[in-house]
Coordinates of C-alpha atoms and ligand atoms in Angstrom, one line a residue:
M1 CA -0.3 -0.1 -0.3
A2 CA 1.7 3.3 -1.0
S3 CA 1.3 6.4 0.5
Y4 CA 2.0 10.2 0.2
F5 CA 4.2 11.7 2.6
I6 CA 4.4 15.9 2.0
E7 CA 6.1 18.4 3.5
G8 CA 4.0 21.6 4.0
G9 CA 4.5 25.1 3.2
K10 CA 6.4 25.5 -0.5
R11 CA 5.1 27.9 -2.8
L12 CA 4.4 26.5 -5.7
V13 CA 5.7 27.9 -9.3
G14 CA 5.7 27.1 -12.8
D15 CA 3.8 24.8 -15.3
I16 CA 2.0 22.1 -15.8
K17 CA 0.1 20.8 -18.7
I18 CA -3.0 19.1 -18.6
S19 CA -4.1 15.5 -19.5
G20 CA -7.5 14.1 -21.3
S21 CA -10.6 14.5 -19.4
K22 CA -10.9 11.2 -17.6
N23 CA -15.0 11.3 -17.4
A24 CA -14.8 11.7 -21.3
A25 CA -12.5 9.5 -22.0
L26 CA -14.7 7.0 -19.7
G27 CA -17.5 8.0 -22.4
I28 CA -16.1 7.8 -25.3
I29 CA -14.2 4.6 -24.8
A30 CA -17.6 2.4 -24.2
A31 CA -19.2 4.6 -26.9
S32 CA -16.5 3.2 -29.4
M33 CA -18.5 0.2 -28.9
V34 CA -20.9 0.8 -30.9
L35 CA -18.8 1.7 -33.9
D36 CA -18.9 -0.8 -37.5
G37 CA -15.2 0.2 -37.4
P38 CA -12.1 1.0 -36.1
C39 CA -11.2 4.6 -34.2
T40 CA -8.0 6.0 -33.0
I41 CA -8.5 8.2 -29.8
D42 CA -5.6 10.4 -29.1
N43 CA -4.8 12.6 -25.5
V44 CA -6.1 9.3 -23.3
P45 CA -5.2 10.2 -20.0
L46 CA -3.4 7.2 -18.3
I47 CA -4.9 6.9 -15.3
S48 CA -6.2 3.3 -14.6
D49 CA -9.8 3.9 -14.3
V50 CA -9.7 4.3 -18.2
D51 CA -7.1 0.7 -18.0
V52 CA -9.6 -0.9 -15.7
L53 CA -12.6 0.3 -18.3
L54 CA -10.1 -0.8 -21.9
N55 CA -9.5 -4.1 -19.5
I56 CA -13.2 -4.1 -19.5
C57 CA -14.0 -3.6 -23.2
R58 CA -11.1 -6.5 -24.3
K59 CA -12.7 -9.0 -22.2
L60 CA -15.8 -8.3 -24.2
G61 CA -13.3 -9.4 -27.3
A62 CA -12.6 -5.5 -28.7
T63 CA -9.3 -5.0 -30.2
I64 CA -7.5 -2.6 -28.2
K65 CA -4.0 -1.5 -29.5
Q66 CA -1.8 0.8 -28.0
S67 CA -0.9 3.5 -30.5
G68 CA 1.9 5.9 -29.4
E69 CA 1.8 7.8 -26.3
G70 CA -2.1 8.2 -24.8
S71 CA -3.4 7.6 -27.9
I72 CA -4.6 4.1 -28.4
T73 CA -6.5 2.9 -32.0
I74 CA -10.2 0.3 -30.9
D75 CA -11.4 -1.8 -33.0
P76 CA -14.7 -3.2 -31.6
T77 CA -16.1 -5.4 -34.6
T78 CA -14.2 -8.4 -33.1
V79 CA -17.0 -7.9 -29.8
T80 CA -18.7 -11.3 -29.9
T81 CA -21.0 -10.8 -26.1
Y82 CA -23.0 -8.6 -24.3
E83 CA -22.1 -9.7 -20.9
S84 CA -20.0 -8.6 -19.0
T85 CA -20.7 -9.8 -15.2
H86 CA -16.2 -10.3 -13.6
E87 CA -15.5 -7.9 -10.7
M88 CA -14.0 -5.4 -13.1
T89 CA -17.5 -4.3 -14.7
R90 CA -18.6 -3.9 -10.1
S91 CA -14.8 -1.5 -10.2
I92 CA -15.6 1.3 -11.8
R93 CA -18.3 3.4 -12.1
A94 CA -18.5 4.0 -15.9
S95 CA -18.6 0.8 -16.9
Y96 CA -22.3 1.4 -16.4
Y97 CA -22.0 3.2 -20.3
L98 CA -21.2 -0.6 -21.6
L99 CA -25.2 -0.6 -20.5
G100 CA -26.1 1.6 -23.3
A101 CA -23.0 0.9 -25.6
L102 CA -23.9 -3.1 -26.0
L103 CA -28.1 -2.6 -25.9
S104 CA -27.0 -0.4 -29.6
R105 CA -25.2 -2.2 -30.4
F106 CA -26.7 -6.7 -29.5
Q107 CA -29.9 -5.1 -28.1
K108 CA -29.2 -6.7 -24.9
A109 CA -26.9 -6.0 -22.3
K110 CA -26.0 -8.2 -18.6
L111 CA -24.4 -6.1 -16.2
T112 CA -22.7 -6.4 -12.8
M113 CA -23.6 -3.4 -10.9
P114 CA -21.2 -0.2 -11.6
G115 CA -19.2 0.7 -8.2
G116 CA -17.2 4.1 -8.3
C117 CA -16.6 6.9 -5.7
D118 CA -18.8 6.2 -2.2
F119 CA -20.4 9.3 -1.3
G120 CA -23.9 8.0 -0.8
T121 CA -26.4 6.6 -3.2
R122 CA -26.0 6.6 -6.4
P123 CA -28.9 4.9 -8.4
I124 CA -28.9 4.7 -11.8
N125 CA -33.2 4.9 -12.2
L126 CA -33.2 7.9 -14.6
H127 CA -30.3 5.9 -17.0
I128 CA -33.4 2.3 -16.7
Q129 CA -36.1 4.9 -17.2
G130 CA -34.9 6.5 -20.9
F131 CA -33.8 2.3 -22.1
R132 CA -37.0 1.6 -21.0
S133 CA -38.7 4.3 -23.3
M134 CA -37.0 2.9 -26.4
G135 CA -38.4 -1.0 -25.4
A136 CA -36.0 -2.4 -23.7
K137 CA -37.0 -4.9 -20.5
D138 CA -34.8 -4.8 -17.5
E139 CA -34.0 -6.9 -14.9
L140 CA -31.4 -6.8 -11.3
K141 CA -30.9 -10.2 -9.8
N142 CA -28.1 -11.2 -7.5
G143 CA -26.2 -7.3 -8.3
I144 CA -26.3 -7.6 -11.9
I145 CA -28.7 -6.1 -14.5
T146 CA -30.0 -7.6 -17.4
L147 CA -32.0 -5.4 -20.4
D148 CA -33.7 -6.5 -23.5
A149 CA -35.1 -5.1 -26.2
T150 CA -35.4 -7.6 -28.7
A151 CA -38.8 -7.8 -29.0
E152 CA -39.1 -4.2 -29.3
Y153 CA -36.0 -1.2 -30.4
H154 CA -36.8 1.7 -31.2
S155 CA -36.3 5.3 -30.3
G156 CA -37.4 7.1 -26.6
H157 CA -37.7 10.2 -24.3
L158 CA -36.5 10.3 -22.0
Y159 CA -37.4 13.7 -19.2
M160 CA -35.3 13.8 -16.6
D161 CA -36.1 15.1 -12.7
Q162 CA -32.6 15.9 -12.4
A163 CA -30.6 16.5 -14.6
S164 CA -27.6 13.2 -14.5
V165 CA -23.7 13.5 -16.2
G166 CA -24.2 9.6 -16.6
A167 CA -28.0 9.2 -17.6
T168 CA -27.3 11.5 -20.4
I169 CA -24.2 9.7 -21.6
N170 CA -25.8 6.4 -21.6
V171 CA -29.2 7.0 -22.9
M172 CA -27.5 9.0 -26.0
I173 CA -25.1 5.9 -26.7
A174 CA -28.2 3.5 -26.5
A175 CA -30.1 5.8 -29.7
T176 CA -27.6 6.1 -31.6
K177 CA -29.0 3.5 -33.7
A178 CA -32.3 2.2 -32.5
P179 CA -35.1 3.3 -35.3
G180 CA -36.2 6.8 -35.2
T181 CA -35.2 9.8 -32.9
T182 CA -34.4 10.1 -29.5
V183 CA -34.8 13.3 -27.7
I184 CA -33.4 14.2 -24.0
E185 CA -34.7 16.5 -21.9
N186 CA -33.3 18.2 -19.5
A187 CA -29.7 16.8 -20.0
A188 CA -27.0 17.6 -18.7
R189 CA -24.2 19.6 -20.3
E190 CA -21.5 18.9 -18.9
P191 CA -18.4 19.5 -21.3
H192 CA -17.3 15.7 -21.4
I193 CA -21.1 15.3 -22.8
V194 CA -20.5 17.3 -25.6
D195 CA -17.0 15.5 -26.2
V196 CA -19.1 12.1 -26.0
A197 CA -21.1 13.2 -28.6
N198 CA -18.8 15.1 -31.6
F199 CA -16.9 11.8 -30.9
L200 CA -20.0 9.3 -31.7
N201 CA -20.6 12.3 -34.8
I202 CA -17.5 12.2 -36.2
M203 CA -17.8 8.3 -36.4
G204 CA -20.9 9.0 -38.2
A205 CA -23.6 9.0 -35.4
S206 CA -26.3 11.7 -35.8
I207 CA -26.7 13.6 -32.4
K208 CA -27.3 17.6 -32.3
G209 CA -28.4 19.5 -29.1
A210 CA -25.7 17.9 -26.9
G211 CA -24.3 20.8 -24.5
T212 CA -28.2 22.4 -24.6
D213 CA -30.8 20.7 -22.6
T214 CA -32.3 19.0 -25.1
I215 CA -30.5 16.3 -27.2
R216 CA -31.8 15.0 -29.9
I217 CA -30.4 11.4 -31.7
K218 CA -31.5 10.2 -34.8
G219 CA -30.5 6.1 -34.8
V220 CA -28.4 5.3 -38.3
D221 CA -28.0 1.6 -39.3
R222 CA -24.6 2.2 -39.3
I223 CA -21.1 4.2 -37.5
P224 CA -18.3 3.3 -39.8
G225 CA -15.9 4.9 -37.2
N226 CA -12.6 4.8 -39.2
Q227 CA -11.5 7.9 -37.9
H228 CA -9.0 9.9 -35.8
Y229 CA -10.7 11.7 -32.2
S230 CA -8.7 13.3 -29.8
I231 CA -10.4 14.1 -26.0
I232 CA -11.0 17.0 -24.7
P233 CA -8.4 18.7 -21.7
D234 CA -9.8 17.5 -18.1
Q235 CA -11.8 20.5 -16.6
I236 CA -11.3 18.9 -12.7
E237 CA -7.6 18.3 -13.0
A238 CA -6.6 21.7 -14.1
G239 CA -8.9 23.0 -11.4
T240 CA -7.3 20.8 -8.7
Y241 CA -3.5 22.5 -10.1
M242 CA -5.5 26.2 -10.2
I243 CA -6.2 25.4 -6.6
A244 CA -2.6 24.5 -5.6
G245 CA -1.9 27.3 -7.1
A246 CA -3.7 29.8 -4.8
V247 CA -3.9 27.8 -2.3
T248 CA 0.6 28.4 -1.6
R249 CA 0.4 31.6 -3.1
G250 CA 1.9 30.2 -5.6
N251 CA 2.2 31.4 -9.8
I252 CA 1.1 28.2 -11.6
V253 CA -0.1 28.0 -15.5
V254 CA -2.0 25.6 -16.5
R255 CA -1.5 24.5 -20.3
N256 CA -4.0 22.5 -22.5
V257 CA -6.8 23.8 -21.1
I258 CA -10.1 25.4 -22.2
P259 CA -10.9 28.6 -20.3
K260 CA -14.4 28.0 -21.2
H261 CA -14.6 25.2 -19.1
M262 CA -12.4 26.5 -16.4
E263 CA -15.1 29.9 -15.6
P264 CA -16.9 28.4 -13.1
L265 CA -14.1 28.1 -10.9
S266 CA -11.8 31.0 -12.8
M267 CA -14.6 33.4 -11.7
K268 CA -15.1 32.5 -8.2
M269 CA -11.4 32.3 -8.3
K270 CA -11.9 36.4 -9.5
S271 CA -14.3 37.6 -7.1
M272 CA -11.6 36.1 -3.9
G273 CA -8.7 38.0 -4.8
I274 CA -6.5 35.4 -7.0
Q275 CA -4.9 36.7 -10.0
I276 CA -5.6 35.2 -13.2
E277 CA -4.7 35.3 -16.4
E278 CA -5.6 33.8 -19.5
G279 CA -4.9 33.0 -22.7
D280 CA -6.2 30.9 -26.1
D281 CA -5.7 27.4 -24.2
W282 CA -3.8 28.4 -21.4
I283 CA -4.7 30.1 -17.9
R284 CA -2.4 31.4 -15.2
V285 CA -3.2 31.3 -11.2
S286 CA -1.5 34.0 -9.2
V287 CA -1.4 35.2 -4.9
G288 CA 0.8 38.5 -4.5
S289 CA 3.3 38.3 -1.1
N290 CA 0.6 41.3 -0.5
D291 CA -2.6 39.9 -2.0
V292 CA -5.5 38.7 0.7
I293 CA -7.6 36.1 -0.2
K294 CA -11.2 36.8 0.9
A295 CA -13.7 34.1 1.6
T296 CA -17.0 33.2 -0.4
N297 CA -19.7 31.4 -1.0
F298 CA -20.0 27.8 -3.1
K299 CA -23.2 26.0 -4.5
T300 CA -22.3 22.7 -6.4
M301 CA -24.3 22.5 -9.0
P302 CA -24.7 21.0 -12.8
Y303 CA -22.2 22.1 -16.0
P304 CA -22.6 25.6 -16.1
G305 CA -22.7 25.5 -12.0
F306 CA -19.3 25.1 -9.7
P307 CA -18.2 21.1 -10.5
T308 CA -19.3 19.1 -7.3
D309 CA -15.7 17.4 -8.7
L310 CA -13.9 20.3 -7.1
Q311 CA -15.7 20.6 -4.1
P312 CA -12.7 19.4 -1.5
Q313 CA -10.5 21.3 -3.5
A314 CA -12.3 24.3 -2.7
L315 CA -13.1 23.9 0.4
I316 CA -9.5 24.2 0.8
L317 CA -9.2 27.0 -0.8
L318 CA -11.5 28.3 1.7
C319 CA -9.5 26.9 5.0
V320 CA -7.0 30.1 3.3
A321 CA -9.6 32.4 2.3
E322 CA -10.3 35.8 5.2
G323 CA -14.0 35.6 6.9
I324 CA -16.4 32.8 6.7
G325 CA -16.3 30.9 3.5
K326 CA -19.6 28.0 3.0
M327 CA -20.0 25.2 0.4
H328 CA -23.0 24.2 -0.6
E329 CA -23.0 20.6 -1.6
A330 CA -26.4 19.6 -3.8
V331 CA -25.6 17.3 -6.2
W332 CA -24.5 14.5 -3.6
A333 CA -26.0 13.6 -0.8
N334 CA -22.6 12.7 1.4
R335 CA -19.7 13.8 -0.4
F336 CA -18.7 15.4 3.2
Q337 CA -17.0 12.5 5.1
Y338 CA -13.4 13.6 3.9
I339 CA -13.6 16.7 6.4
E340 CA -13.5 14.0 9.1
E341 CA -10.2 13.8 7.9
L342 CA -9.4 17.1 7.6
K343 CA -10.1 18.0 11.2
R344 CA -7.1 15.9 12.3
M345 CA -5.4 18.1 10.3
N346 CA -6.3 21.3 13.0
A347 CA -9.0 22.2 9.8
D348 CA -12.4 24.0 11.6
V349 CA -15.4 23.3 10.0
T350 CA -18.7 23.0 10.4
I351 CA -21.0 20.6 8.6
A352 CA -24.8 21.9 9.1
G353 CA -26.8 19.9 6.8
P354 CA -25.4 20.1 2.8
I355 CA -23.8 23.0 4.0
A356 CA -20.2 23.5 5.0
I357 CA -19.2 26.2 6.9
V358 CA -15.1 27.3 7.6
N359 CA -13.8 30.5 9.3
G360 CA -10.6 31.1 7.7
P361 CA -8.1 31.7 7.5
Q362 CA -6.8 28.2 9.5
Q363 CA -3.4 26.7 10.0
L364 CA -3.4 23.7 9.3
T365 CA -1.3 21.0 10.6
S366 CA -0.4 17.6 9.2
A367 CA -1.1 14.0 10.1
R368 CA -1.5 10.8 8.4
V369 CA -4.6 10.8 6.9
P370 CA -6.3 8.6 3.9
A371 CA -7.9 9.5 0.4
R372 CA -11.3 8.4 1.2
D373 CA -12.2 9.3 -2.5
L374 CA -10.6 10.1 -5.7
R375 CA -11.3 14.1 -5.0
A376 CA -11.4 14.2 -1.8
G377 CA -8.0 11.9 -1.5
A378 CA -6.4 15.3 -4.1
A379 CA -8.1 18.1 -1.3
M380 CA -6.2 16.0 1.4
V381 CA -2.9 16.1 -1.4
L382 CA -4.0 19.9 -1.7
A383 CA -4.2 20.7 2.5
A384 CA -0.8 18.5 3.5
L385 CA 1.1 21.5 0.5
I386 CA -0.1 24.2 3.3
A387 CA 0.1 22.3 6.6
E388 CA 2.7 22.6 9.1
G389 CA 5.1 19.4 9.3
T390 CA 5.0 16.2 6.6
T391 CA 1.6 14.6 6.3
E392 CA 1.1 10.8 5.1
I393 CA -1.8 10.5 2.8
T394 CA -2.3 7.1 2.6
S395 CA -4.6 4.5 -0.1
V396 CA -2.7 6.7 -2.2
R397 CA -4.7 4.4 -5.8
T398 CA -8.1 6.4 -5.1
I399 CA -5.6 9.2 -6.5
E400 CA -4.0 7.8 -9.6
R401 CA -7.4 6.1 -10.7
G402 CA -8.0 9.9 -11.6
Y403 CA -4.7 11.5 -11.6
Q404 CA -2.3 11.1 -14.4
D405 CA 1.5 11.4 -13.1
F406 CA 0.1 13.4 -9.9
V407 CA 3.3 13.3 -8.5
A408 CA 5.7 14.0 -11.2
K409 CA 3.2 16.8 -11.9
L410 CA 3.1 18.4 -9.0
Q411 CA 7.0 17.7 -7.8
K412 CA 7.6 19.8 -11.1
V413 CA 6.3 23.2 -10.4
G414 CA 8.4 22.6 -6.3
A415 CA 6.2 20.6 -3.7
A416 CA 8.2 18.2 -1.9
I417 CA 6.2 14.9 -2.7
T418 CA 7.6 11.5 -2.4
V419 CA 5.5 8.1 -2.6
G420 CA 7.0 5.6 0.3
E421 CA 5.1 2.7 1.8
D422 CA 2.1 3.2 4.3
S423 CA 4.0 3.9 7.3
E424 CA 1.6 1.4 10.1
M425 CA 2.0 -1.2 7.5
L426 CA 6.0 -0.9 7.5
E427 CA 5.4 -1.1 10.9
R428 CA 3.6 -4.3 11.3
E429 CA 6.1 -6.0 9.0
Ligands
EPU1 N1 -29.1 10.3 -10.1 C1 -30.7 10.0 -9.9 N2 -31.0 8.9 -11.0 C2 -30.2 8.5 -11.7 C3 -28.4 9.1 -12.0 C4 -27.9 10.3 -11.1 O1 -31.0 10.4 -8.7 O2 -30.6 7.7 -12.4 C5 -28.8 12.2 -9.0 C6 -27.4 11.4 -8.5 O3 -27.7 10.5 -7.0 C7 -27.4 13.1 -8.3 C8 -27.0 13.5 -9.3 O4 -28.0 12.8 -9.9 O5 -26.9 13.2 -6.9 C9 -25.6 13.9 -10.6 O6 -25.6 12.3 -11.0 P1 -24.8 11.8 -12.4 O7 -26.1 11.2 -12.6 O8 -25.1 13.1 -13.1 O9 -23.6 11.5 -12.1 P2 -22.7 10.0 -11.8 O10 -23.2 10.4 -14.0 O11 -23.0 9.2 -12.0 C10 -20.7 11.6 -12.8 C11 -18.9 11.8 -12.5 C12 -18.8 12.4 -11.2 C13 -19.9 13.2 -11.0 C14 -20.7 13.7 -11.2 C15 -21.6 14.9 -11.1 C16 -18.4 9.9 -14.1 C17 -17.4 8.6 -14.9 N3 -18.2 10.0 -13.3 O12 -21.1 10.2 -12.0 O13 -18.0 12.5 -11.2 O14 -19.2 13.4 -9.6 O15 -21.1 12.7 -12.6 O16 -21.0 15.7 -12.3 O17 -18.1 10.7 -15.0 C18 -15.6 12.3 -10.0 O18 -14.8 11.8 -11.2 O19 -14.7 11.9 -9.1 C19 -17.0 11.1 -10.2 C20 -17.5 11.0 -9.1

């Protein structure tokens, strides 16, 4: 079991190149299973969630080749089964996109219910509602979900009472070959939804309206593929390093980003007194020696609102800000578990229902704390960067599920971070 050891108090300065978007890559790789020919995908992040999904696709029969750094060629024409019920399928959340992909390819799908980060119940009722509207019958037995649309498979209509990223992408993929025009209303609008739609369209699908709240998918007989596609930069990875620059009162340039996607964060940062400068594909975040970072209030919301996947990291920003700041988590029912760990680092945070209240600025101190989930783990690293002393963060594989070269990128800009064996494990040996 690996841990990170971080000596706090270093000012981070320099450039960080942002990798391809995790959540776009996962949607796109699963979506590639509907193609009738091969495709090449560039800017694929080298992270373990992507590796697991590629292995699940290999087990379905897909032929997948690494064709360069961050570039893969996927040939789904060798896929032979609509069943994926092994343990790997349960180990990541995004395997649920194979429900839509296999339904579209075989009009049948049989999958283990997906896992992923634990922040309360993570229902998939909206995905199922969409599949049902397309004629699919469903059954959940012993943790395995079966969809069958062999008797009738046609376009559907999904109105979501809550905009779900997963259901939007899944139903969009499922509808690519369903006869007629499927309509998704109150669709989620995250950049990675647009990216999955762009990928499918370039490969030969017919999807209109991705990025708005109404998406129309016209079913086509074949999706020929035989094209290249490059994945967008990761909005959450970029946001995490932007916050790292601010909390350490440093000067960080994130490169290979789409500044428009970063606005929910950069606008907030500006309002807090943090200096933001932007170019076509870069953003500089800096804090001068006399600058005061002022507290503010955040509320997580579907895009273009403030992303829930930056909530734990932004809470660390509130820890260094002057005044009372509030963080309202309005997407997930239970995404504050990491705050208990943060309190062990001397953070003074009060939780009132869905709102965490921080009275800053606070001097955090080192402790041995776990990475409870992907983004919470990244937040613990940010906390450690500003804490007095050396913090040990355990279970760091959780962080590497979603951040490519995390340690190397931080070291490059001056963080004192090393990887070692979990100290308690060593003591036990
Ligand atoms: N919801 C339902 N029913 C559904 C689906 C969702 O009620 O059928 C509710 C959820 O309970 C939640 C809200 O809708 O309250 C939003 O859930 P959504 O479906 O949008 O989340 P997801 O698709 O399961 C993706 C990302 C998450 C990210 C959320 C929200 C992937 C693989 N995961 O999850 O990313 O937090 O959207 O933006 O794309 C991460 O990257 O760390 C991560 C957890």
